């Protein structure tokens, strides 16, 4: 199912569509006995901000203390993006400085990462303390979004923030809400914290299932994101909602508000993330609305009438069925809501990105790497590259391998498929089929074909192993990528076949495995047995670190495919490798490995242009197709070394500690990967 992008998307969409049809039919069958009276029409002869304050508690959505002083909201809420913006203003530099000094003192002797993390928490609390002096109500302080899938870590971080507020003389029970992403894990954390008297503001909320789950665990407040919901539908449907009427974000908050009031939940509904003033006006009467300075100013200057839109009396005559949730139902409902699924993941990534940027500002970089190597080699580029990097042929074409004389060679099903269609290699296909028919005689056709596939991969590998002085990589069926046990079994079978063909797999063979969590766990088992692994389909730092931690022999980050994604997403073109996100990814992995002494080999793969290869000169290995091998063999332009251990050692990295939860979170954060 994972392999079939269309099916994955269409299955989820189909469930939603059939469910929608059922709901529509239920609506036809259900008779509505209530005719809600028209919405409130009281006109207030004052500016719109004052009028809104008659119905709704106003919360300032900013870290700018001066703006909060000006508009006098009841509460205030911050997030990493707002604190990042505010921390760049000269007026608040003293808050940043105090946070850094505090962290250096409290975490003296700790790794840089721990000091920076503590400084980040202290900075959030510093802003919160200043804001708490102004607003009569509460201030919301956000838990690091990178903990969104870790209940225990979220609870620990919340307790730490609360402790810091107490140290600064602020009563967190009365003055502080801890903001937590509305993932299942975040909601479970809120359940624990609320029982301890630590009140929670559940953010990044886009769907009814999130809202219901939050209310069920007794969360103090939820913040459904009006503007981001509208953004998604605007992009998807090409519509524009300028005045809030019919706006899907407004409708979502209205539904949550009515549901809560209908069933007597105490959880406060606070609409957030507005794109226009109309959205705010249409939600007049909501418990709270968190509004940025721009719209506070607009409403403060506008004298047009404002009517109450939401009220408990309207809500009580709405017809709702009570939603009963457990973890499975929550996952299903979230899957049904394509917008919520996408926006939740994106929101976590954006808040995490703001945290990372703020950490970068706080962290001082004491190293200035010297310029990259400038040695020019008076030979063709292929020969020059071979001075720095081991060349691996990315092909199943044995004749091409003979021509360019690489150290190693790697194959995959696509390459073997292409090569097997050439007349020169038909005998390898025939031998594989005959071998399978003989060895698996009497077995189902599927088993015979599977064995023939393995034998064909080994046949190509054996022929290539006769030519290259190094190793040949043979890939495990990608359909086993999420099955650790089956991957291990397949790898052992391939190794056994190589031995039968007289090839020493320990010296001459790497088994290629997809860099899923399950594939990485398979590699851990195989490496302990002396079966060396080449971890493929690698696009992210978390995959690279996990592979190195289990002692994988080699990783193959996919340069070109990374670039393809960013090119499609951003509309940019990288022709010469400079600034190329795929090149930058491999460079980062190489530097990290060398910095921390990992033995895992880095082999850049999947190139789209020669410039990418040139920018990675110095990488342990590069696997290059015949087209670019030929180009470089015919080119006499100078080539410089780009990567080296000496450059890597002066890079600043924090060591990444991974378990399954962290791996999943980091992979979620990386939309491309």
XYZ file of C-alpha atoms in Angstrom:
673
model
C 0.000 0.000 0.000
C 2.893 2.303 0.826
C 4.361 1.603 -2.635
C 1.187 2.769 -4.349
C 0.909 6.535 -3.734
C -2.338 6.699 -5.669
C -3.933 3.891 -3.670
C -2.832 5.326 -0.332
C -4.376 8.695 -1.140
C -7.481 7.307 -2.805
C -8.196 4.831 0.021
C -8.257 7.629 2.608
C -10.246 9.862 0.257
C -12.689 7.057 -0.531
C -13.360 6.359 3.139
C -14.037 10.053 3.641
C -16.366 10.266 0.609
C -18.416 7.200 1.530
C -18.592 8.454 5.113
C -19.752 11.844 3.809
C -22.495 10.153 1.781
C -23.631 8.239 4.876
C -23.701 11.438 6.902
C -25.731 13.211 4.219
C -28.205 10.338 4.140
C -28.446 10.408 7.942
C -29.193 14.139 7.732
C -32.047 13.472 5.310
C -33.432 10.727 7.573
C -32.992 12.792 10.754
C -35.722 15.404 11.323
C -34.610 18.598 12.932
C -37.313 19.756 15.357
C -35.561 22.970 16.292
C -35.418 26.174 14.357
C -32.684 28.265 16.031
C -33.651 31.898 16.364
C -31.587 34.421 14.384
C -28.143 35.205 15.678
C -27.801 38.025 18.191
C -28.307 41.464 16.703
C -27.267 43.771 19.502
C -25.333 46.683 18.052
C -22.719 48.202 20.319
C -22.020 51.913 19.879
C -18.264 51.554 20.396
C -15.280 50.373 18.397
C -15.259 46.741 17.279
C -12.577 45.699 19.752
C -14.602 47.058 22.676
C -17.742 45.461 21.246
C -16.033 42.090 20.894
C -14.881 42.312 24.504
C -18.545 42.324 25.595
C -18.919 38.767 24.286
C -15.451 37.250 24.129
C -12.245 37.337 26.152
C -9.483 38.786 23.977
C -6.070 37.125 24.026
C -3.032 38.814 22.447
C -1.310 36.501 19.973
C 2.166 38.024 20.181
C 5.445 38.062 22.060
C 5.692 41.852 21.660
C 5.199 43.201 25.174
C 4.613 46.785 23.989
C 1.748 45.640 21.745
C 0.187 43.805 24.687
C 0.406 46.947 26.834
C -1.323 48.937 24.092
C -4.361 46.706 23.456
C -4.940 45.467 27.046
C -6.063 41.882 26.317
C -7.252 39.565 29.111
C -4.666 36.861 28.288
C -1.700 36.419 25.968
C -0.308 33.451 24.078
C 3.104 32.900 22.525
C 4.719 30.236 20.340
C 8.281 29.686 19.062
C 7.605 31.739 15.913
C 6.344 34.731 17.919
C 9.199 34.535 20.434
C 11.684 34.225 17.557
C 10.327 37.448 16.021
C 10.219 39.311 19.336
C 13.695 38.158 20.397
C 15.170 39.903 17.343
C 13.852 43.283 18.553
C 16.419 45.416 20.446
C 13.944 46.021 23.288
C 14.058 42.363 24.301
C 17.758 41.544 23.941
C 18.126 41.635 27.725
C 15.661 38.730 27.991
C 17.774 36.668 25.597
C 20.990 37.552 27.438
C 19.524 36.629 30.820
C 18.297 33.282 29.458
C 21.724 32.397 28.063
C 23.533 33.399 31.268
C 21.036 31.485 33.400
C 21.487 28.336 31.286
C 25.283 28.589 31.348
C 25.189 28.866 35.131
C 22.551 26.212 35.831
C 23.879 23.678 33.299
C 27.577 24.422 33.740
C 29.698 21.582 32.387
C 26.806 20.104 30.388
C 26.936 19.597 26.604
C 26.184 22.665 24.485
C 22.860 21.158 23.402
C 21.627 20.900 27.011
C 22.661 24.501 27.736
C 20.911 25.816 24.619
C 17.775 23.795 25.415
C 17.653 25.249 28.926
C 18.238 28.759 27.540
C 15.296 28.257 25.145
C 13.002 27.282 28.027
C 14.241 30.172 30.146
C 13.677 32.621 27.290
C 10.077 31.427 26.856
C 9.544 31.860 30.601
C 11.236 35.286 30.553
C 8.771 36.531 27.932
C 5.948 34.874 29.857
C 6.913 36.572 33.127
C 6.989 40.008 31.482
C 3.628 39.405 29.817
C 2.129 38.086 33.075
C 2.881 41.459 34.677
C 0.568 43.135 32.132
C -2.372 40.819 31.456
C -4.884 40.153 34.238
C -5.382 36.585 33.037
C -3.053 33.839 31.852
C -0.079 33.549 29.514
C 0.462 30.466 27.338
C 3.970 29.049 26.977
C 4.631 26.331 24.418
C 6.388 23.001 24.843
C 8.996 22.309 22.142
C 7.078 20.996 19.094
C 9.784 18.379 18.576
C 8.335 16.550 21.590
C 4.883 16.274 19.995
C 5.057 12.490 19.674
C 6.556 11.810 23.101
C 4.154 11.868 26.045
C 6.794 11.418 28.749
C 9.115 14.110 27.372
C 6.206 16.548 26.991
C 5.193 16.001 30.612
C 8.789 16.481 31.785
C 9.207 19.688 29.763
C 5.907 21.101 31.070
C 6.937 20.409 34.670
C 10.290 22.110 34.034
C 8.621 25.250 32.627
C 6.211 25.407 35.565
C 9.118 25.061 38.022
C 10.887 27.975 36.315
C 7.786 30.159 36.556
C 7.608 29.423 40.281
C 11.282 30.402 40.635
C 10.454 33.722 38.965
C 7.605 34.367 41.425
C 4.699 33.618 39.069
C 1.923 31.294 40.268
C 1.554 28.879 37.330
C -1.772 27.514 38.568
C -3.374 30.943 38.212
C -1.246 32.601 35.529
C 0.154 29.980 33.104
C -1.143 27.607 30.432
C 1.258 25.083 28.911
C 0.766 24.848 25.132
C 0.944 21.315 23.732
C 0.376 20.044 20.171
C -2.896 18.109 19.821
C -1.356 14.811 18.777
C -2.581 11.660 20.549
C 0.628 11.695 22.588
C 0.228 15.385 23.415
C -3.368 14.816 24.548
C -2.251 11.957 26.821
C 0.394 14.290 28.294
C -2.302 16.885 28.978
C -4.345 14.257 30.794
C -1.430 13.634 33.182
C -0.634 17.327 33.633
C -4.205 18.472 34.281
C -4.439 15.921 37.113
C -1.330 17.560 38.617
C -2.915 21.010 38.425
C -0.836 22.088 35.403
C -3.305 23.658 32.984
C -2.950 23.045 29.255
C -3.673 24.948 26.041
C -4.010 22.394 23.240
C -2.651 23.911 20.047
C -2.339 22.847 16.400
C -5.946 21.698 16.517
C -7.708 21.292 13.187
C -10.363 18.605 13.611
C -13.318 17.437 15.668
C -11.565 14.290 16.860
C -8.726 16.352 18.328
C -11.215 18.699 19.993
C -13.256 15.866 21.510
C -10.173 13.998 22.748
C -8.859 17.170 24.414
C -12.172 17.834 26.152
C -12.448 14.219 27.311
C -9.089 14.408 29.161
C -10.095 17.694 30.780
C -7.768 20.052 28.938
C -8.268 23.608 30.138
C -8.353 25.182 26.666
C -8.183 24.310 22.962
C -6.914 26.563 20.163
C -8.448 25.547 16.817
C -6.532 27.209 13.957
C -9.049 29.150 11.863
C -6.678 30.652 9.291
C -4.646 27.545 8.576
C -7.829 25.550 8.001
C -8.994 28.191 5.518
C -5.554 28.217 3.838
C -5.826 24.514 3.068
C -9.310 24.732 1.555
C -8.408 27.886 -0.375
C -5.428 26.098 -1.945
C -7.418 22.912 -2.566
C -10.619 24.439 -3.926
C -9.376 27.748 -5.320
C -11.922 29.683 -3.272
C -11.454 32.902 -1.324
C -13.323 33.752 1.880
C -12.744 37.437 2.664
C -15.411 38.218 5.258
C -15.582 35.002 7.301
C -18.985 33.940 5.968
C -18.921 30.266 4.937
C -15.241 30.142 5.891
C -14.324 26.504 6.696
C -12.081 27.613 9.566
C -14.895 29.619 11.120
C -17.304 26.716 10.634
C -14.862 24.328 12.327
C -14.538 26.513 15.448
C -18.299 27.084 15.541
C -18.909 23.329 15.459
C -16.394 22.678 18.258
C -17.876 25.483 20.394
C -21.436 24.192 19.895
C -20.411 20.585 20.637
C -18.688 21.562 23.879
C -21.606 23.682 25.073
C -24.177 21.060 24.018
C -22.525 18.349 26.119
C -21.392 20.506 28.996
C -17.610 20.331 28.574
C -15.697 22.880 30.644
C -12.817 23.118 28.138
C -12.500 26.677 26.817
C -12.606 27.226 23.041
C -10.153 29.849 21.791
C -10.116 30.492 18.048
C -6.593 31.206 16.761
C -4.564 31.949 13.618
C -6.704 34.518 11.808
C -6.213 35.630 8.217
C -8.778 38.440 8.096
C -10.951 40.478 10.434
C -14.114 38.841 9.079
C -13.140 35.527 10.636
C -12.906 37.209 14.045
C -16.262 38.971 13.640
C -17.986 35.703 12.673
C -16.717 34.112 15.909
C -17.898 36.879 18.275
C -19.211 35.104 21.359
C -16.590 32.340 21.316
C -15.087 31.835 24.811
C -11.795 33.407 23.778
C -10.098 34.561 20.575
C -6.338 35.020 20.307
C -5.670 37.926 17.945
C -2.456 39.421 16.564
C -1.598 43.148 16.868
C -2.543 43.861 13.233
C -6.202 42.872 13.701
C -6.381 44.296 17.234
C -5.396 47.637 15.677
C -7.911 47.295 12.828
C -10.773 46.540 15.210
C -9.710 49.273 17.615
C -10.038 51.812 14.797
C -13.325 50.520 13.351
C -16.751 51.770 14.540
C -18.914 49.434 12.449
C -21.485 47.410 14.439
C -20.573 43.941 15.649
C -23.100 41.209 16.480
C -22.806 38.177 18.723
C -22.459 35.029 16.604
C -21.956 32.185 19.087
C -23.789 31.507 22.329
C -24.588 28.629 24.640
C -28.318 28.989 23.918
C -27.740 28.479 20.179
C -25.452 25.531 20.894
C -27.936 23.704 23.109
C -30.481 23.326 20.304
C -27.893 21.986 17.826
C -28.193 18.279 17.030
C -25.016 16.284 17.690
C -24.330 12.633 18.356
C -21.854 12.152 21.207
C -18.474 11.033 19.844
C -16.815 8.188 21.749
C -13.069 8.063 21.189
C -10.243 5.648 21.797
C -6.820 5.672 20.163
C -7.976 3.671 17.114
C -11.024 5.869 16.507
C -8.918 8.998 16.918
C -6.442 7.753 14.297
C -9.269 6.844 11.907
C -11.062 10.187 12.267
C -7.807 12.074 11.785
C -7.112 9.994 8.653
C -10.569 10.839 7.331
C -9.795 14.542 7.612
C -7.096 15.172 4.987
C -6.798 18.828 5.944
C -6.232 18.125 9.637
C -3.691 15.380 8.968
C -1.645 17.593 6.675
C -1.892 20.769 8.754
C -1.007 19.066 12.037
C 2.201 17.616 10.575
C 3.065 20.899 8.846
C 2.384 22.918 12.013
C 4.696 20.751 14.078
C 7.420 21.193 11.472
C 6.975 24.979 11.350
C 7.088 25.475 15.126
C 10.067 23.108 15.307
C 11.811 25.132 12.574
C 11.289 28.339 14.564
C 12.774 26.664 17.647
C 15.787 25.524 15.647
C 16.312 29.028 14.239
C 16.106 30.513 17.715
C 18.571 27.917 19.005
C 20.935 28.909 16.196
C 20.749 32.544 17.285
C 21.432 31.607 20.906
C 24.287 29.253 20.070
C 27.586 30.951 19.354
C 29.678 29.389 16.660
C 33.337 29.607 17.663
C 34.678 27.969 14.551
C 35.287 29.449 11.138
C 36.036 26.571 8.774
C 38.868 27.331 6.389
C 38.064 27.529 2.655
C 37.450 24.285 0.837
C 40.389 22.541 -0.793
C 41.674 24.194 -3.954
C 44.039 21.648 -5.397
C 43.615 21.441 -9.166
C 44.342 18.105 -10.812
C 45.675 18.214 -14.422
C 43.703 15.204 -15.651
C 40.139 14.424 -16.682
C 37.483 14.940 -14.042
C 36.869 11.241 -13.504
C 40.545 10.631 -12.777
C 40.633 13.729 -10.567
C 37.606 12.575 -8.615
C 39.219 9.192 -8.063
C 42.017 10.941 -6.141
C 39.525 11.896 -3.445
C 36.576 9.504 -3.727
C 35.958 5.834 -4.510
C 33.811 5.595 -7.644
C 30.968 3.080 -7.696
C 29.192 2.185 -10.932
C 25.429 2.667 -10.626
C 24.399 0.203 -13.320
C 23.662 -3.405 -14.108
C 25.355 -3.063 -17.511
C 28.489 -5.190 -17.214
C 30.060 -3.705 -20.353
C 29.751 -0.164 -18.943
C 31.414 -1.323 -15.729
C 34.303 -2.823 -17.711
C 34.767 0.469 -19.566
C 34.914 2.890 -16.617
C 36.716 0.641 -14.101
C 34.965 1.671 -10.878
C 36.079 0.334 -7.478
C 32.616 -1.033 -6.616
C 29.248 -1.441 -8.308
C 25.688 -1.237 -7.096
C 22.493 -2.522 -8.648
C 18.802 -2.254 -7.911
C 15.694 -3.837 -9.466
C 15.318 -0.945 -11.941
C 18.895 -1.334 -13.201
C 18.656 -5.128 -13.410
C 15.332 -4.814 -15.252
C 16.955 -2.555 -17.872
C 20.040 -4.762 -18.237
C 18.046 -8.002 -18.415
C 16.312 -6.729 -21.575
C 19.652 -6.498 -23.385
C 20.471 -9.522 -25.582
C 23.929 -9.816 -23.973
C 22.416 -10.796 -20.615
C 19.581 -13.126 -21.647
C 21.634 -16.127 -20.542
C 21.672 -14.782 -16.965
C 17.867 -14.592 -16.970
C 17.520 -18.104 -18.430
C 19.910 -19.582 -15.851
C 17.994 -17.924 -13.022
C 14.662 -19.328 -14.208
C 16.037 -22.845 -14.695
C 17.730 -22.755 -11.284
C 14.484 -21.699 -9.583
C 12.421 -24.356 -11.375
C 14.877 -26.996 -10.239
C 15.422 -25.804 -6.655
C 11.771 -25.026 -5.956
C 10.232 -27.863 -7.949
C 6.634 -28.480 -6.909
C 6.358 -25.129 -5.144
C 3.723 -22.514 -6.063
C 4.584 -20.347 -9.076
C 4.994 -17.343 -6.786
C 7.756 -19.050 -4.832
C 9.545 -20.129 -8.025
C 9.392 -16.601 -9.492
C 10.646 -15.104 -6.223
C 13.605 -17.482 -6.178
C 14.338 -16.713 -9.860
C 14.399 -12.987 -9.027
C 16.925 -13.538 -6.246
C 19.039 -15.776 -8.448
C 19.005 -13.198 -11.265
C 20.205 -10.475 -8.870
C 22.979 -12.796 -7.715
C 23.865 -13.747 -11.314
C 24.411 -10.087 -12.199
C 26.300 -9.617 -8.935
C 28.618 -12.542 -9.653
C 29.475 -11.228 -13.131
C 30.112 -7.732 -11.764
C 32.202 -9.108 -8.888
C 34.583 -10.573 -11.475
C 35.307 -7.066 -12.779
C 35.354 -4.681 -9.813
C 38.125 -4.989 -7.213
C 35.722 -3.998 -4.429
C 32.159 -4.916 -3.566
C 28.866 -5.284 -5.388
C 25.566 -4.279 -3.777
C 22.523 -6.510 -4.212
C 19.122 -5.265 -3.121
C 16.529 -6.967 -0.950
C 13.006 -6.845 -2.403
C 11.631 -3.385 -1.499
C 8.280 -4.970 -0.679
C 9.890 -6.248 2.517
C 10.849 -2.743 3.663
C 8.489 -2.781 6.637
C 9.254 -6.365 7.722
C 12.433 -6.860 9.750
C 12.251 -10.660 9.906
C 11.533 -11.115 6.181
C 14.368 -8.726 5.274
C 16.815 -10.693 7.419
C 15.669 -13.975 5.890
C 15.982 -12.633 2.327
C 19.470 -11.254 3.015
C 20.639 -14.619 4.395
C 19.209 -16.348 1.297
C 21.101 -14.009 -1.079
C 24.347 -14.480 0.839
C 23.910 -18.267 0.728
C 23.460 -18.094 -3.062
C 26.619 -16.004 -3.481
C 28.546 -18.612 -1.528
C 27.144 -21.352 -3.795
C 28.457 -19.365 -6.770
C 31.947 -19.184 -5.230
C 31.845 -15.528 -4.179
C 32.909 -14.606 -0.639
C 30.043 -12.344 0.523
C 31.967 -11.019 3.516
C 34.552 -9.475 1.194
C 32.626 -8.906 -2.007
C 28.930 -8.271 -1.259
C 26.784 -5.590 0.366
C 23.094 -6.270 0.929
C 20.983 -3.221 0.028
C 18.128 -2.496 2.433
C 15.623 0.383 2.540
C 16.278 2.785 5.435
C 12.946 2.310 7.184
C 12.997 1.712 10.943
C 12.340 -1.970 10.224
C 15.103 -2.102 7.608
C 17.566 -0.477 9.997
C 16.692 -3.032 12.696
C 17.296 -5.795 10.115
C 20.717 -4.313 9.331
C 21.548 -4.369 13.040
C 20.930 -8.132 13.117
C 22.748 -8.818 9.849
C 25.864 -6.766 10.645
C 26.297 -8.795 13.855
C 26.265 -11.923 11.671
C 28.977 -10.499 9.403
C 26.563 -9.696 6.577
C 27.414 -6.171 5.459
C 24.630 -3.747 4.549
C 24.176 -0.827 2.156
C 21.300 1.300 3.482
C 19.400 2.765 0.556
C 16.424 5.128 0.089
C 17.982 7.458 2.624
C 16.781 11.066 2.598
C 17.149 12.422 6.132
C 19.497 12.914 9.065
C 17.472 10.666 11.350
C 17.813 7.774 8.896
C 21.547 8.416 8.575
C 22.126 8.550 12.334
C 20.018 5.438 12.987
C 21.979 3.507 10.337
C 25.332 4.555 11.797
C 24.206 3.707 15.330
C 23.456 0.088 14.375
C 26.818 -0.218 12.609
C 25.615 -0.363 9.004
C 28.572 -0.686 6.641
C 27.399 1.970 4.175
C 24.602 4.504 3.585
C 23.407 5.795 0.211
C 21.706 9.213 0.591
C 19.763 10.056 -2.581
C 21.046 13.414 -3.831
C 18.930 13.773 -6.958
C 15.645 12.673 -5.472
C 16.058 15.165 -2.629
C 16.674 17.925 -5.173
C 13.667 16.799 -7.243
C 11.358 17.307 -4.271
C 12.604 20.804 -3.479
C 12.612 21.759 -7.165
C 8.948 20.757 -7.448
C 8.032 22.354 -4.123
C 9.907 25.642 -4.492
C 10.089 26.010 -8.267
C 13.867 26.386 -8.139
C 16.516 24.859 -10.375
C 20.007 23.873 -9.204
C 22.153 23.163 -12.267
C 25.679 23.179 -10.884
C 25.249 21.618 -7.453
C 25.845 24.860 -5.537
C 23.208 25.322 -2.846
C 21.575 22.081 -4.000
C 19.561 20.646 -1.066
C 20.583 17.085 -1.992
C 24.266 18.030 -1.952
C 23.793 19.860 1.355
C 22.113 16.811 2.872
C 24.984 14.459 1.964
C 27.547 17.031 3.129
C 25.824 17.258 6.505
C 25.698 13.464 6.910
C 29.372 13.119 5.912
C 30.441 15.847 8.359
C 28.351 14.394 11.184
C 29.831 10.911 10.707
C 33.400 12.196 10.611
C 32.821 14.555 13.550
C 31.648 11.728 15.813
C 33.909 8.983 14.484
C 31.340 6.683 12.883
C 32.836 4.013 10.609
C 29.781 3.868 8.336
C 30.731 4.820 4.764
C 28.813 7.662 3.065
C 28.054 7.049 -0.597
C 26.120 9.786 -2.427
C 23.690 8.342 -4.960
C 20.989 9.236 -7.506
C 22.575 12.179 -9.341
C 20.716 14.519 -11.695
C 23.657 16.553 -12.988
C 27.439 16.519 -12.971
C 27.572 19.565 -10.699
C 26.151 17.531 -7.821
C 28.975 15.029 -8.178
C 31.651 17.751 -8.348
C 30.294 19.413 -5.182
C 30.676 16.105 -3.316
C 34.278 15.406 -4.322
C 35.919 13.969 -1.222
C 32.885 11.989 -0.068
C 33.827 8.386 0.868
C 32.136 6.974 -2.216
C 29.855 8.207 -4.995
C 27.736 5.850 -7.093
C 27.517 7.260 -10.615
C 25.643 6.127 -13.721
C 27.342 5.570 -17.110
C 26.080 8.898 -18.527
C 27.942 11.028 -15.944
C 30.948 8.697 -15.862
C 31.271 9.336 -19.600
C 30.841 13.123 -19.211
C 33.507 13.315 -16.526
C 35.849 11.040 -18.446
C 35.721 13.466 -21.388
C 36.041 16.690 -19.371
C 39.411 18.297 -18.534
C 38.128 21.128 -16.356
C 39.750 21.335 -12.917
C 38.073 19.608 -9.990
C 38.536 20.573 -6.328
C 38.116 18.582 -3.147
C 34.931 19.637 -1.348
C 34.593 17.316 1.634
C 37.234 16.196 4.107
C 37.538 14.923 7.640
C 39.467 18.052 8.680
C 36.586 20.306 7.627
C 34.084 18.005 9.349
C 35.892 18.024 12.681
C 35.449 21.779 13.132
C 31.737 21.694 12.316
C 29.396 22.211 15.286
C 26.919 19.397 15.779
C 24.963 18.154 18.758
C 24.966 14.372 19.036
C 21.581 12.992 18.038
C 20.210 10.306 20.359
C 17.594 8.163 18.653
C 14.945 5.714 19.723
C 11.918 4.652 17.727
C 9.819 7.629 18.924
C 12.496 10.183 18.085
C 13.113 8.562 14.694
C 9.401 8.784 13.854
C 9.249 12.406 15.013
C 12.320 13.493 13.030
C 11.030 11.715 9.927
C 7.653 13.432 10.359
C 9.424 16.786 10.656
C 11.118 16.231 7.303
C 8.283 16.496 4.792
C 10.596 15.661 1.889
C 11.993 12.486 3.479
